[in-house]
Amino acid sequence: MLFFVVTTLTYVAVLSCEKLDADIVDPRPIIEALQDIGWVIPVTEEQDSHEFFHVLMSSLSDTQLSTAPTVSWSHSYSIIQQRVTCCDPVVTSRSPFHGTLASCLVKSASLEKQPTKYDVFESVSVSVQRQSTQAAARLVGHNSSLQRFGVTTLEHCLQHYVQSEAVEIGSKELSASECQTTYVKQLTFGKLPECLAIHIQRTYWHASGIPFKDNTYIHFPYVLDMSPYVHNTTLSKRCYQLVSVICHVGDVFSGHFITYRRLKLNPSVNDPSVPSRWLYTSDTVVRPASQEEVTSATAYMLFYERMPNKHNSL
């Protein structure tokens, strides 16, 4: 387990721009460290980035560090390193991706409200919900390449994610006329994480059982306001800034993942107004990327970091 912890911290330092001993960074030790703690990850087979994310988060949780590693700008690698060096075994904090979803049932007839149920999440998987042609035109203008597979927005997908739905709940012991009770189920965000990971479900199945990939373009903002989707309206710090985009290139059976990462020119300053630039990463290829290139990408995963209080209006 110690090998996994040290290896992870090393890569956290590199991604956080706090430590770089060489021009080339080899990610294979991360795979070897995960295999060392029991994960079976065939290096000759393609892996899904969302599944790998949860493998990594689960492993970090098992390490029981007093301060969970994070690649976000608001957390310091040096602090984490000090805790590990001092062999501090106390478990006090959770993953920066840790949040809760609030689920509530309301009886349609009497508006009787059931107790709210909270479930932990470290990423949110939203389905693709296309918008009308007119709405698409307003989003991407005359860019035919983006309209080719349909267009929607991240906010529209999140709104569908928390949309109320009617559910039937009953008891087998009651008669047919008594057993069914209609409730309205409402899902919201009970606790927002420091780092919000959003996974976009792009694999669907035809009625014949054949899978296919949905290449709908999803317009995502640089600053995401989560206020419309929270359970508690008194929650503060609801705005998030985009820090990374993962895209899948290929079809449903095979392909390749590339990443856009926002690089802060002064990592020591935790202020979204500080100048930054985007980097495109594809295996050994690392190059600057324009904001237009990033926003035109067909996102598979989006990573947002919570903005400081002074940048939140609530």
PDB file of C-alpha atoms in Angstrom:
ATOM      1  CA  MET A   1       0.000   0.000   0.000  1.00  0.00           C
ATOM      2  CA  LEU A   2       2.885   2.376   0.753  1.00  0.00           C
ATOM      3  CA  PHE A   3       4.164   1.958  -2.822  1.00  0.00           C
ATOM      4  CA  PHE A   4       0.759   3.012  -4.141  1.00  0.00           C
ATOM      5  CA  VAL A   5       0.604   6.045  -1.828  1.00  0.00           C
ATOM      6  CA  VAL A   6       4.095   7.291  -2.730  1.00  0.00           C
ATOM      7  CA  THR A   7       3.528   6.709  -6.450  1.00  0.00           C
ATOM      8  CA  THR A   8       0.195   8.528  -6.405  1.00  0.00           C
ATOM      9  CA  LEU A   9       1.638  11.497  -4.520  1.00  0.00           C
ATOM     10  CA  THR A  10       4.454  11.759  -7.040  1.00  0.00           C
ATOM     11  CA  TYR A  11       2.015  12.069  -9.922  1.00  0.00           C
ATOM     12  CA  VAL A  12      -0.205  14.441  -7.969  1.00  0.00           C
ATOM     13  CA  ALA A  13       2.826  16.688  -7.552  1.00  0.00           C
ATOM     14  CA  VAL A  14       3.549  16.599 -11.283  1.00  0.00           C
ATOM     15  CA  LEU A  15      -0.054  17.323 -12.280  1.00  0.00           C
ATOM     16  CA  SER A  16      -0.189  20.133  -9.724  1.00  0.00           C
ATOM     17  CA  CYS A  17       2.987  21.626 -11.212  1.00  0.00           C
ATOM     18  CA  GLU A  18       4.717  21.445  -7.829  1.00  0.00           C
ATOM     19  CA  LYS A  19       7.360  18.909  -8.802  1.00  0.00           C
ATOM     20  CA  LEU A  20       8.902  17.967 -12.124  1.00  0.00           C
ATOM     21  CA  ASP A  21      12.210  16.115 -12.217  1.00  0.00           C
ATOM     22  CA  ALA A  22      12.143  15.241 -15.914  1.00  0.00           C
ATOM     23  CA  ASP A  23      10.615  16.365 -19.195  1.00  0.00           C
ATOM     24  CA  ILE A  24       8.929  12.983 -19.690  1.00  0.00           C
ATOM     25  CA  VAL A  25       6.508  11.459 -17.197  1.00  0.00           C
ATOM     26  CA  ASP A  26       5.808   7.725 -17.493  1.00  0.00           C
ATOM     27  CA  PRO A  27       2.351   6.775 -16.100  1.00  0.00           C
ATOM     28  CA  ARG A  28       3.062   3.035 -15.994  1.00  0.00           C
ATOM     29  CA  PRO A  29       4.081   3.063 -12.289  1.00  0.00           C
ATOM     30  CA  ILE A  30       0.485   4.038 -11.425  1.00  0.00           C
ATOM     31  CA  ILE A  31      -0.762   0.846 -13.108  1.00  0.00           C
ATOM     32  CA  GLU A  32       1.946  -1.179 -11.384  1.00  0.00           C
ATOM     33  CA  ALA A  33       1.019   0.367  -8.018  1.00  0.00           C
ATOM     34  CA  LEU A  34      -2.649  -0.542  -8.507  1.00  0.00           C
ATOM     35  CA  GLN A  35      -1.698  -4.073  -9.474  1.00  0.00           C
ATOM     36  CA  ASP A  36       0.478  -4.221  -6.367  1.00  0.00           C
ATOM     37  CA  ILE A  37      -2.584  -3.678  -4.155  1.00  0.00           C
ATOM     38  CA  GLY A  38      -4.657  -6.308  -5.937  1.00  0.00           C
ATOM     39  CA  TRP A  39      -6.294  -4.678  -8.953  1.00  0.00           C
ATOM     40  CA  VAL A  40      -6.312  -6.756 -12.151  1.00  0.00           C
ATOM     41  CA  ILE A  41      -5.600  -4.284 -14.958  1.00  0.00           C
ATOM     42  CA  PRO A  42      -4.469  -5.945 -18.230  1.00  0.00           C
ATOM     43  CA  VAL A  43      -2.074  -3.477 -19.851  1.00  0.00           C
ATOM     44  CA  THR A  44      -2.699  -4.976 -23.297  1.00  0.00           C
ATOM     45  CA  GLU A  45      -6.445  -4.205 -23.166  1.00  0.00           C
ATOM     46  CA  GLU A  46      -8.236  -0.888 -23.538  1.00  0.00           C
ATOM     47  CA  GLN A  47      -9.573   0.599 -20.317  1.00  0.00           C
ATOM     48  CA  ASP A  48     -12.423   3.045 -19.761  1.00  0.00           C
ATOM     49  CA  SER A  49     -11.325   6.331 -18.171  1.00  0.00           C
ATOM     50  CA  HIS A  50     -14.447   6.576 -16.000  1.00  0.00           C
ATOM     51  CA  GLU A  51     -13.989   3.052 -14.663  1.00  0.00           C
ATOM     52  CA  PHE A  52     -10.298   3.752 -14.033  1.00  0.00           C
ATOM     53  CA  PHE A  53     -11.241   6.929 -12.170  1.00  0.00           C
ATOM     54  CA  HIS A  54     -13.341   4.904  -9.733  1.00  0.00           C
ATOM     55  CA  VAL A  55     -10.594   2.312  -9.321  1.00  0.00           C
ATOM     56  CA  LEU A  56      -8.234   5.120  -8.362  1.00  0.00           C
ATOM     57  CA  MET A  57     -10.733   6.785  -6.018  1.00  0.00           C
ATOM     58  CA  SER A  58     -11.542   3.490  -4.318  1.00  0.00           C
ATOM     59  CA  SER A  59      -7.856   2.757  -3.810  1.00  0.00           C
ATOM     60  CA  LEU A  60      -7.185   6.215  -2.394  1.00  0.00           C
ATOM     61  CA  SER A  61     -10.049   5.734   0.030  1.00  0.00           C
ATOM     62  CA  ASP A  62      -8.542   2.441   1.185  1.00  0.00           C
ATOM     63  CA  THR A  63      -5.187   4.068   1.917  1.00  0.00           C
ATOM     64  CA  GLN A  64      -6.856   5.993   4.768  1.00  0.00           C
ATOM     65  CA  LEU A  65      -4.742   9.081   4.369  1.00  0.00           C
ATOM     66  CA  SER A  66      -5.505  11.934   6.726  1.00  0.00           C
ATOM     67  CA  THR A  67      -5.516  14.268   3.721  1.00  0.00           C
ATOM     68  CA  ALA A  68      -6.714  12.818   0.427  1.00  0.00           C
ATOM     69  CA  PRO A  69      -4.529  13.622  -2.605  1.00  0.00           C
ATOM     70  CA  THR A  70      -5.995  15.908  -5.234  1.00  0.00           C
ATOM     71  CA  VAL A  71      -4.789  17.524  -8.413  1.00  0.00           C
ATOM     72  CA  SER A  72      -6.877  20.631  -7.869  1.00  0.00           C
ATOM     73  CA  TRP A  73      -5.239  24.013  -7.437  1.00  0.00           C
ATOM     74  CA  SER A  74      -6.640  24.622  -3.980  1.00  0.00           C
ATOM     75  CA  HIS A  75      -4.839  21.681  -2.372  1.00  0.00           C
ATOM     76  CA  SER A  76      -1.133  21.489  -1.709  1.00  0.00           C
ATOM     77  CA  TYR A  77       0.969  18.447  -2.525  1.00  0.00           C
ATOM     78  CA  SER A  78       3.557  19.506   0.059  1.00  0.00           C
ATOM     79  CA  ILE A  79       1.009  19.213   2.892  1.00  0.00           C
ATOM     80  CA  ILE A  80       0.025  15.712   1.786  1.00  0.00           C
ATOM     81  CA  GLN A  81       3.658  14.704   1.483  1.00  0.00           C
ATOM     82  CA  GLN A  82       4.381  15.902   5.028  1.00  0.00           C
ATOM     83  CA  ARG A  83       1.508  13.836   6.431  1.00  0.00           C
ATOM     84  CA  VAL A  84       2.735  10.674   4.700  1.00  0.00           C
ATOM     85  CA  THR A  85       6.363  11.312   5.659  1.00  0.00           C
ATOM     86  CA  CYS A  86       5.340  11.679   9.295  1.00  0.00           C
ATOM     87  CA  CYS A  87       3.338   8.422   9.056  1.00  0.00           C
ATOM     88  CA  ASP A  88       0.191  10.120  10.301  1.00  0.00           C
ATOM     89  CA  PRO A  89      -2.413   7.286  10.443  1.00  0.00           C
ATOM     90  CA  VAL A  90      -5.387   9.419  11.470  1.00  0.00           C
ATOM     91  CA  VAL A  91      -8.343   9.282   9.101  1.00  0.00           C
ATOM     92  CA  THR A  92     -10.140  12.603   9.177  1.00  0.00           C
ATOM     93  CA  SER A  93     -10.856  13.839   5.656  1.00  0.00           C
ATOM     94  CA  ARG A  94     -12.533  12.462   2.567  1.00  0.00           C
ATOM     95  CA  SER A  95     -11.792  12.548  -1.112  1.00  0.00           C
ATOM     96  CA  PRO A  96     -12.190  16.007  -2.699  1.00  0.00           C
ATOM     97  CA  PHE A  97     -14.579  14.294  -5.136  1.00  0.00           C
ATOM     98  CA  HIS A  98     -16.825  13.123  -2.287  1.00  0.00           C
ATOM     99  CA  GLY A  99     -20.379  14.502  -2.385  1.00  0.00           C
ATOM    100  CA  THR A 100     -23.903  13.353  -1.550  1.00  0.00           C
ATOM    101  CA  LEU A 101     -27.125  13.042  -3.521  1.00  0.00           C
ATOM    102  CA  ALA A 102     -30.421  13.729  -1.765  1.00  0.00           C
ATOM    103  CA  SER A 103     -33.418  11.602  -2.777  1.00  0.00           C
ATOM    104  CA  CYS A 104     -36.910  12.379  -1.524  1.00  0.00           C
ATOM    105  CA  LEU A 105     -40.335  10.768  -2.113  1.00  0.00           C
ATOM    106  CA  VAL A 106     -43.529  12.828  -1.936  1.00  0.00           C
ATOM    107  CA  LYS A 107     -46.936  11.123  -2.033  1.00  0.00           C
ATOM    108  CA  SER A 108     -48.877  12.585  -4.939  1.00  0.00           C
ATOM    109  CA  ALA A 109     -52.325  12.447  -3.323  1.00  0.00           C
ATOM    110  CA  SER A 110     -51.551  13.927   0.104  1.00  0.00           C
ATOM    111  CA  LEU A 111     -48.170  15.607  -0.550  1.00  0.00           C
ATOM    112  CA  GLU A 112     -46.878  13.588   2.400  1.00  0.00           C
ATOM    113  CA  LYS A 113     -43.091  13.752   2.344  1.00  0.00           C
ATOM    114  CA  GLN A 114     -40.883  10.784   3.166  1.00  0.00           C
ATOM    115  CA  PRO A 115     -37.527  11.195   4.955  1.00  0.00           C
ATOM    116  CA  THR A 116     -34.734  12.318   2.644  1.00  0.00           C
ATOM    117  CA  LYS A 117     -32.199   9.624   1.745  1.00  0.00           C
ATOM    118  CA  TYR A 118     -28.559  10.554   1.162  1.00  0.00           C
ATOM    119  CA  ASP A 119     -26.171   8.579  -1.042  1.00  0.00           C
ATOM    120  CA  VAL A 120     -22.465   9.184  -1.533  1.00  0.00           C
ATOM    121  CA  PHE A 121     -21.012   9.848  -4.979  1.00  0.00           C
ATOM    122  CA  GLU A 122     -17.567  10.643  -6.381  1.00  0.00           C
ATOM    123  CA  SER A 123     -18.736  11.245  -9.934  1.00  0.00           C
ATOM    124  CA  VAL A 124     -22.063  11.990 -11.567  1.00  0.00           C
ATOM    125  CA  SER A 125     -23.127  10.124 -14.726  1.00  0.00           C
ATOM    126  CA  VAL A 126     -25.552  12.125 -16.864  1.00  0.00           C
ATOM    127  CA  SER A 127     -27.317  10.898 -19.984  1.00  0.00           C
ATOM    128  CA  VAL A 128     -27.289  12.789 -23.262  1.00  0.00           C
ATOM    129  CA  GLN A 129     -30.483  14.827 -23.699  1.00  0.00           C
ATOM    130  CA  ARG A 130     -30.604  16.497 -27.089  1.00  0.00           C
ATOM    131  CA  GLN A 131     -32.200  19.882 -27.579  1.00  0.00           C
ATOM    132  CA  SER A 132     -34.247  21.247 -30.461  1.00  0.00           C
ATOM    133  CA  THR A 133     -32.666  22.369 -33.725  1.00  0.00           C
ATOM    134  CA  GLN A 134     -33.363  26.007 -32.874  1.00  0.00           C
ATOM    135  CA  ALA A 135     -31.684  25.695 -29.487  1.00  0.00           C
ATOM    136  CA  ALA A 136     -28.721  23.981 -31.132  1.00  0.00           C
ATOM    137  CA  ALA A 137     -28.360  26.804 -33.637  1.00  0.00           C
ATOM    138  CA  ARG A 138     -28.217  29.337 -30.812  1.00  0.00           C
ATOM    139  CA  LEU A 139     -25.441  27.338 -29.139  1.00  0.00           C
ATOM    140  CA  VAL A 140     -23.090  26.627 -32.036  1.00  0.00           C
ATOM    141  CA  GLY A 141     -24.241  29.050 -34.732  1.00  0.00           C
ATOM    142  CA  HIS A 142     -23.403  27.843 -38.215  1.00  0.00           C
ATOM    143  CA  ASN A 143     -20.779  25.309 -37.132  1.00  0.00           C
ATOM    144  CA  SER A 144     -22.104  22.330 -39.099  1.00  0.00           C
ATOM    145  CA  SER A 145     -19.480  19.946 -37.708  1.00  0.00           C
ATOM    146  CA  LEU A 146     -20.839  20.410 -34.181  1.00  0.00           C
ATOM    147  CA  GLN A 147     -24.471  20.109 -35.320  1.00  0.00           C
ATOM    148  CA  ARG A 148     -23.803  16.890 -37.263  1.00  0.00           C
ATOM    149  CA  PHE A 149     -24.595  14.516 -34.374  1.00  0.00           C
ATOM    150  CA  GLY A 150     -26.969  16.775 -32.437  1.00  0.00           C
ATOM    151  CA  VAL A 151     -26.373  19.442 -29.796  1.00  0.00           C
ATOM    152  CA  THR A 152     -27.269  19.987 -26.160  1.00  0.00           C
ATOM    153  CA  THR A 153     -25.870  21.655 -23.044  1.00  0.00           C
ATOM    154  CA  LEU A 154     -24.407  20.315 -19.822  1.00  0.00           C
ATOM    155  CA  GLU A 155     -26.977  22.317 -17.872  1.00  0.00           C
ATOM    156  CA  HIS A 156     -29.803  20.684 -19.826  1.00  0.00           C
ATOM    157  CA  CYS A 157     -28.404  17.219 -19.027  1.00  0.00           C
ATOM    158  CA  LEU A 158     -28.021  18.102 -15.335  1.00  0.00           C
ATOM    159  CA  GLN A 159     -31.586  19.405 -15.230  1.00  0.00           C
ATOM    160  CA  HIS A 160     -32.823  16.103 -16.635  1.00  0.00           C
ATOM    161  CA  TYR A 161     -30.675  14.272 -14.067  1.00  0.00           C
ATOM    162  CA  VAL A 162     -32.530  15.921 -11.168  1.00  0.00           C
ATOM    163  CA  GLN A 163     -35.920  16.010 -12.900  1.00  0.00           C
ATOM    164  CA  SER A 164     -38.829  14.734 -10.820  1.00  0.00           C
ATOM    165  CA  GLU A 165     -40.307  11.385 -11.807  1.00  0.00           C
ATOM    166  CA  ALA A 166     -43.413   9.461 -10.792  1.00  0.00           C
ATOM    167  CA  VAL A 167     -42.867   6.075  -9.146  1.00  0.00           C
ATOM    168  CA  GLU A 168     -45.320   3.395  -8.060  1.00  0.00           C
ATOM    169  CA  ILE A 169     -44.745   1.825  -4.650  1.00  0.00           C
ATOM    170  CA  GLY A 170     -46.956  -0.920  -3.238  1.00  0.00           C
ATOM    171  CA  SER A 171     -47.199  -4.089  -1.174  1.00  0.00           C
ATOM    172  CA  LYS A 172     -47.837  -7.596  -2.458  1.00  0.00           C
ATOM    173  CA  GLU A 173     -49.955  -8.344   0.615  1.00  0.00           C
ATOM    174  CA  LEU A 174     -52.617  -5.767  -0.335  1.00  0.00           C
ATOM    175  CA  SER A 175     -55.322  -6.069  -2.956  1.00  0.00           C
ATOM    176  CA  ALA A 176     -54.798  -4.681  -6.441  1.00  0.00           C
ATOM    177  CA  SER A 177     -56.868  -1.597  -5.629  1.00  0.00           C
ATOM    178  CA  GLU A 178     -54.866  -0.827  -2.497  1.00  0.00           C
ATOM    179  CA  CYS A 179     -51.313  -1.821  -3.244  1.00  0.00           C
ATOM    180  CA  GLN A 180     -50.280   0.949  -5.614  1.00  0.00           C
ATOM    181  CA  THR A 181     -49.366   4.361  -4.282  1.00  0.00           C
ATOM    182  CA  THR A 182     -47.977   7.058  -6.562  1.00  0.00           C
ATOM    183  CA  TYR A 183     -45.020   9.100  -5.345  1.00  0.00           C
ATOM    184  CA  VAL A 184     -42.947  11.812  -6.958  1.00  0.00           C
ATOM    185  CA  LYS A 185     -39.225  11.162  -6.620  1.00  0.00           C
ATOM    186  CA  GLN A 186     -36.964  14.203  -6.523  1.00  0.00           C
ATOM    187  CA  LEU A 187     -33.185  13.872  -6.802  1.00  0.00           C
ATOM    188  CA  THR A 188     -30.918  16.798  -5.912  1.00  0.00           C
ATOM    189  CA  PHE A 189     -27.371  17.413  -4.711  1.00  0.00           C
ATOM    190  CA  GLY A 190     -27.260  17.296  -0.923  1.00  0.00           C
ATOM    191  CA  LYS A 191     -23.576  18.118  -0.511  1.00  0.00           C
ATOM    192  CA  LEU A 192     -21.356  19.483  -3.232  1.00  0.00           C
ATOM    193  CA  PRO A 193     -17.759  18.224  -3.447  1.00  0.00           C
ATOM    194  CA  GLU A 194     -14.610  20.289  -3.731  1.00  0.00           C
ATOM    195  CA  CYS A 195     -13.968  18.759  -7.160  1.00  0.00           C
ATOM    196  CA  LEU A 196     -16.944  17.828  -9.325  1.00  0.00           C
ATOM    197  CA  ALA A 197     -16.418  14.947 -11.777  1.00  0.00           C
ATOM    198  CA  ILE A 198     -19.125  14.593 -14.428  1.00  0.00           C
ATOM    199  CA  HIS A 199     -19.292  11.523 -16.657  1.00  0.00           C
ATOM    200  CA  ILE A 200     -21.339  11.695 -19.855  1.00  0.00           C
ATOM    201  CA  GLN A 201     -22.996   8.403 -20.796  1.00  0.00           C
ATOM    202  CA  ARG A 202     -22.306   7.981 -24.494  1.00  0.00           C
ATOM    203  CA  THR A 203     -22.894   4.238 -24.868  1.00  0.00           C
ATOM    204  CA  TYR A 204     -26.433   3.138 -25.698  1.00  0.00           C
ATOM    205  CA  TRP A 205     -28.030  -0.012 -27.058  1.00  0.00           C
ATOM    206  CA  HIS A 206     -30.334  -0.590 -30.005  1.00  0.00           C
ATOM    207  CA  ALA A 207     -33.416  -2.726 -29.512  1.00  0.00           C
ATOM    208  CA  SER A 208     -31.420  -5.520 -31.175  1.00  0.00           C
ATOM    209  CA  GLY A 209     -28.897  -5.366 -28.330  1.00  0.00           C
ATOM    210  CA  ILE A 210     -26.100  -3.823 -30.401  1.00  0.00           C
ATOM    211  CA  PRO A 211     -24.262  -0.981 -28.593  1.00  0.00           C
ATOM    212  CA  PHE A 212     -23.499   2.329 -30.240  1.00  0.00           C
ATOM    213  CA  LYS A 213     -21.767   5.556 -29.293  1.00  0.00           C
ATOM    214  CA  ASP A 214     -23.682   8.829 -29.055  1.00  0.00           C
ATOM    215  CA  ASN A 215     -21.499  11.640 -30.422  1.00  0.00           C
ATOM    216  CA  THR A 216     -23.877  14.465 -29.525  1.00  0.00           C
ATOM    217  CA  TYR A 217     -21.983  17.682 -28.899  1.00  0.00           C
ATOM    218  CA  ILE A 218     -22.509  18.915 -25.332  1.00  0.00           C
ATOM    219  CA  HIS A 219     -21.809  22.570 -24.745  1.00  0.00           C
ATOM    220  CA  PHE A 220     -20.155  22.950 -21.325  1.00  0.00           C
ATOM    221  CA  PRO A 221     -19.414  26.237 -19.527  1.00  0.00           C
ATOM    222  CA  TYR A 222     -16.122  27.408 -18.043  1.00  0.00           C
ATOM    223  CA  VAL A 223     -17.989  28.402 -14.896  1.00  0.00           C
ATOM    224  CA  LEU A 224     -20.750  26.017 -13.826  1.00  0.00           C
ATOM    225  CA  ASP A 225     -23.397  27.229 -11.377  1.00  0.00           C
ATOM    226  CA  MET A 226     -24.841  24.288  -9.429  1.00  0.00           C
ATOM    227  CA  SER A 227     -27.485  26.378  -7.629  1.00  0.00           C
ATOM    228  CA  PRO A 228     -30.456  25.001  -9.641  1.00  0.00           C
ATOM    229  CA  TYR A 229     -29.625  21.425  -8.665  1.00  0.00           C
ATOM    230  CA  VAL A 230     -29.025  21.563  -4.895  1.00  0.00           C
ATOM    231  CA  HIS A 231     -31.269  20.211  -2.114  1.00  0.00           C
ATOM    232  CA  ASN A 232     -30.503  22.882   0.459  1.00  0.00           C
ATOM    233  CA  THR A 233     -30.965  26.408  -0.889  1.00  0.00           C
ATOM    234  CA  THR A 234     -28.783  27.807   1.897  1.00  0.00           C
ATOM    235  CA  LEU A 235     -25.680  26.030   0.594  1.00  0.00           C
ATOM    236  CA  SER A 236     -22.820  28.356  -0.280  1.00  0.00           C
ATOM    237  CA  LYS A 237     -20.014  27.999  -2.827  1.00  0.00           C
ATOM    238  CA  ARG A 238     -22.018  26.576  -5.712  1.00  0.00           C
ATOM    239  CA  CYS A 239     -19.886  27.821  -8.613  1.00  0.00           C
ATOM    240  CA  TYR A 240     -17.253  25.643 -10.236  1.00  0.00           C
ATOM    241  CA  GLN A 241     -14.494  26.360 -12.732  1.00  0.00           C
ATOM    242  CA  LEU A 242     -13.560  23.945 -15.505  1.00  0.00           C
ATOM    243  CA  VAL A 243     -10.084  22.419 -15.051  1.00  0.00           C
ATOM    244  CA  SER A 244     -10.016  19.322 -17.282  1.00  0.00           C
ATOM    245  CA  VAL A 245     -11.833  17.609 -20.165  1.00  0.00           C
ATOM    246  CA  ILE A 246     -11.441  13.970 -21.205  1.00  0.00           C
ATOM    247  CA  CYS A 247     -12.571  12.969 -24.696  1.00  0.00           C
ATOM    248  CA  HIS A 248     -12.950   9.559 -26.319  1.00  0.00           C
ATOM    249  CA  VAL A 249     -11.862   9.234 -29.935  1.00  0.00           C
ATOM    250  CA  GLY A 250     -13.195   6.161 -31.713  1.00  0.00           C
ATOM    251  CA  ASP A 251     -16.282   3.981 -31.748  1.00  0.00           C
ATOM    252  CA  VAL A 252     -18.060   2.014 -29.034  1.00  0.00           C
ATOM    253  CA  PHE A 253     -15.759  -0.996 -29.414  1.00  0.00           C
ATOM    254  CA  SER A 254     -12.344   0.657 -29.397  1.00  0.00           C
ATOM    255  CA  GLY A 255     -10.680   4.019 -29.328  1.00  0.00           C
ATOM    256  CA  HIS A 256      -8.344   6.349 -27.514  1.00  0.00           C
ATOM    257  CA  PHE A 257      -8.674   8.902 -24.716  1.00  0.00           C
ATOM    258  CA  ILE A 258      -7.187  12.380 -24.922  1.00  0.00           C
ATOM    259  CA  THR A 259      -7.195  15.088 -22.264  1.00  0.00           C
ATOM    260  CA  TYR A 260      -7.376  18.864 -22.137  1.00  0.00           C
ATOM    261  CA  ARG A 261      -5.995  20.284 -18.911  1.00  0.00           C
ATOM    262  CA  ARG A 262      -6.081  23.838 -17.711  1.00  0.00           C
ATOM    263  CA  LEU A 263      -2.602  24.870 -16.605  1.00  0.00           C
ATOM    264  CA  LYS A 264      -2.314  27.734 -14.181  1.00  0.00           C
ATOM    265  CA  LEU A 265       0.671  29.940 -14.904  1.00  0.00           C
ATOM    266  CA  ASN A 266       1.052  30.629 -11.176  1.00  0.00           C
ATOM    267  CA  PRO A 267      -0.091  27.468  -9.310  1.00  0.00           C
ATOM    268  CA  SER A 268       0.580  28.995  -5.883  1.00  0.00           C
ATOM    269  CA  VAL A 269      -2.218  31.545  -6.319  1.00  0.00           C
ATOM    270  CA  ASN A 270      -5.727  30.155  -5.879  1.00  0.00           C
ATOM    271  CA  ASP A 271      -7.605  32.712  -7.934  1.00  0.00           C
ATOM    272  CA  PRO A 272      -9.593  31.933 -11.121  1.00  0.00           C
ATOM    273  CA  SER A 273      -8.686  35.355 -12.536  1.00  0.00           C
ATOM    274  CA  VAL A 274      -4.980  34.409 -12.643  1.00  0.00           C
ATOM    275  CA  PRO A 275      -3.882  33.774 -16.265  1.00  0.00           C
ATOM    276  CA  SER A 276      -3.898  30.174 -17.425  1.00  0.00           C
ATOM    277  CA  ARG A 277      -3.639  28.159 -20.610  1.00  0.00           C
ATOM    278  CA  TRP A 278      -4.873  24.828 -21.917  1.00  0.00           C
ATOM    279  CA  LEU A 279      -2.772  21.797 -22.790  1.00  0.00           C
ATOM    280  CA  TYR A 280      -3.754  18.924 -25.074  1.00  0.00           C
ATOM    281  CA  THR A 281      -2.389  15.518 -24.008  1.00  0.00           C
ATOM    282  CA  SER A 282      -2.461  12.324 -26.069  1.00  0.00           C
ATOM    283  CA  ASP A 283       0.103   9.757 -24.913  1.00  0.00           C
ATOM    284  CA  THR A 284       3.466  11.260 -25.865  1.00  0.00           C
ATOM    285  CA  VAL A 285       1.942  14.311 -27.569  1.00  0.00           C
ATOM    286  CA  VAL A 286       1.587  17.383 -25.360  1.00  0.00           C
ATOM    287  CA  ARG A 287       0.881  20.747 -26.972  1.00  0.00           C
ATOM    288  CA  PRO A 288      -0.884  24.041 -26.250  1.00  0.00           C
ATOM    289  CA  ALA A 289      -4.595  24.167 -27.070  1.00  0.00           C
ATOM    290  CA  SER A 290      -6.872  27.106 -27.692  1.00  0.00           C
ATOM    291  CA  GLN A 291     -10.072  27.708 -25.754  1.00  0.00           C
ATOM    292  CA  GLU A 292     -12.005  27.250 -28.992  1.00  0.00           C
ATOM    293  CA  GLU A 293     -10.509  23.782 -29.434  1.00  0.00           C
ATOM    294  CA  VAL A 294     -11.410  22.842 -25.862  1.00  0.00           C
ATOM    295  CA  THR A 295     -14.990  24.064 -26.072  1.00  0.00           C
ATOM    296  CA  SER A 296     -15.490  22.284 -29.408  1.00  0.00           C
ATOM    297  CA  ALA A 297     -14.451  18.928 -27.944  1.00  0.00           C
ATOM    298  CA  THR A 298     -16.901  16.051 -27.571  1.00  0.00           C
ATOM    299  CA  ALA A 299     -16.499  15.574 -23.821  1.00  0.00           C
ATOM    300  CA  TYR A 300     -16.640  12.195 -22.097  1.00  0.00           C
ATOM    301  CA  MET A 301     -15.662  13.415 -18.632  1.00  0.00           C
ATOM    302  CA  LEU A 302     -15.565  16.937 -17.216  1.00  0.00           C
ATOM    303  CA  PHE A 303     -13.731  18.017 -14.083  1.00  0.00           C
ATOM    304  CA  TYR A 304     -14.688  21.184 -12.243  1.00  0.00           C
ATOM    305  CA  GLU A 305     -13.084  22.736  -9.169  1.00  0.00           C
ATOM    306  CA  ARG A 306     -15.088  24.700  -6.622  1.00  0.00           C
ATOM    307  CA  MET A 307     -14.339  28.412  -6.852  1.00  0.00           C
ATOM    308  CA  PRO A 308     -13.299  30.470  -3.796  1.00  0.00           C
ATOM    309  CA  ASN A 309     -16.010  32.224  -1.784  1.00  0.00           C
ATOM    310  CA  LYS A 310     -15.336  35.658  -3.244  1.00  0.00           C
ATOM    311  CA  HIS A 311     -16.252  34.344  -6.698  1.00  0.00           C
ATOM    312  CA  ASN A 312     -19.588  32.934  -5.516  1.00  0.00           C
ATOM    313  CA  SER A 313     -22.542  35.245  -5.244  1.00  0.00           C
ATOM    314  CA  LEU A 314     -24.331  32.997  -2.710  1.00  0.00           C
TER     315      LEU A 314
END
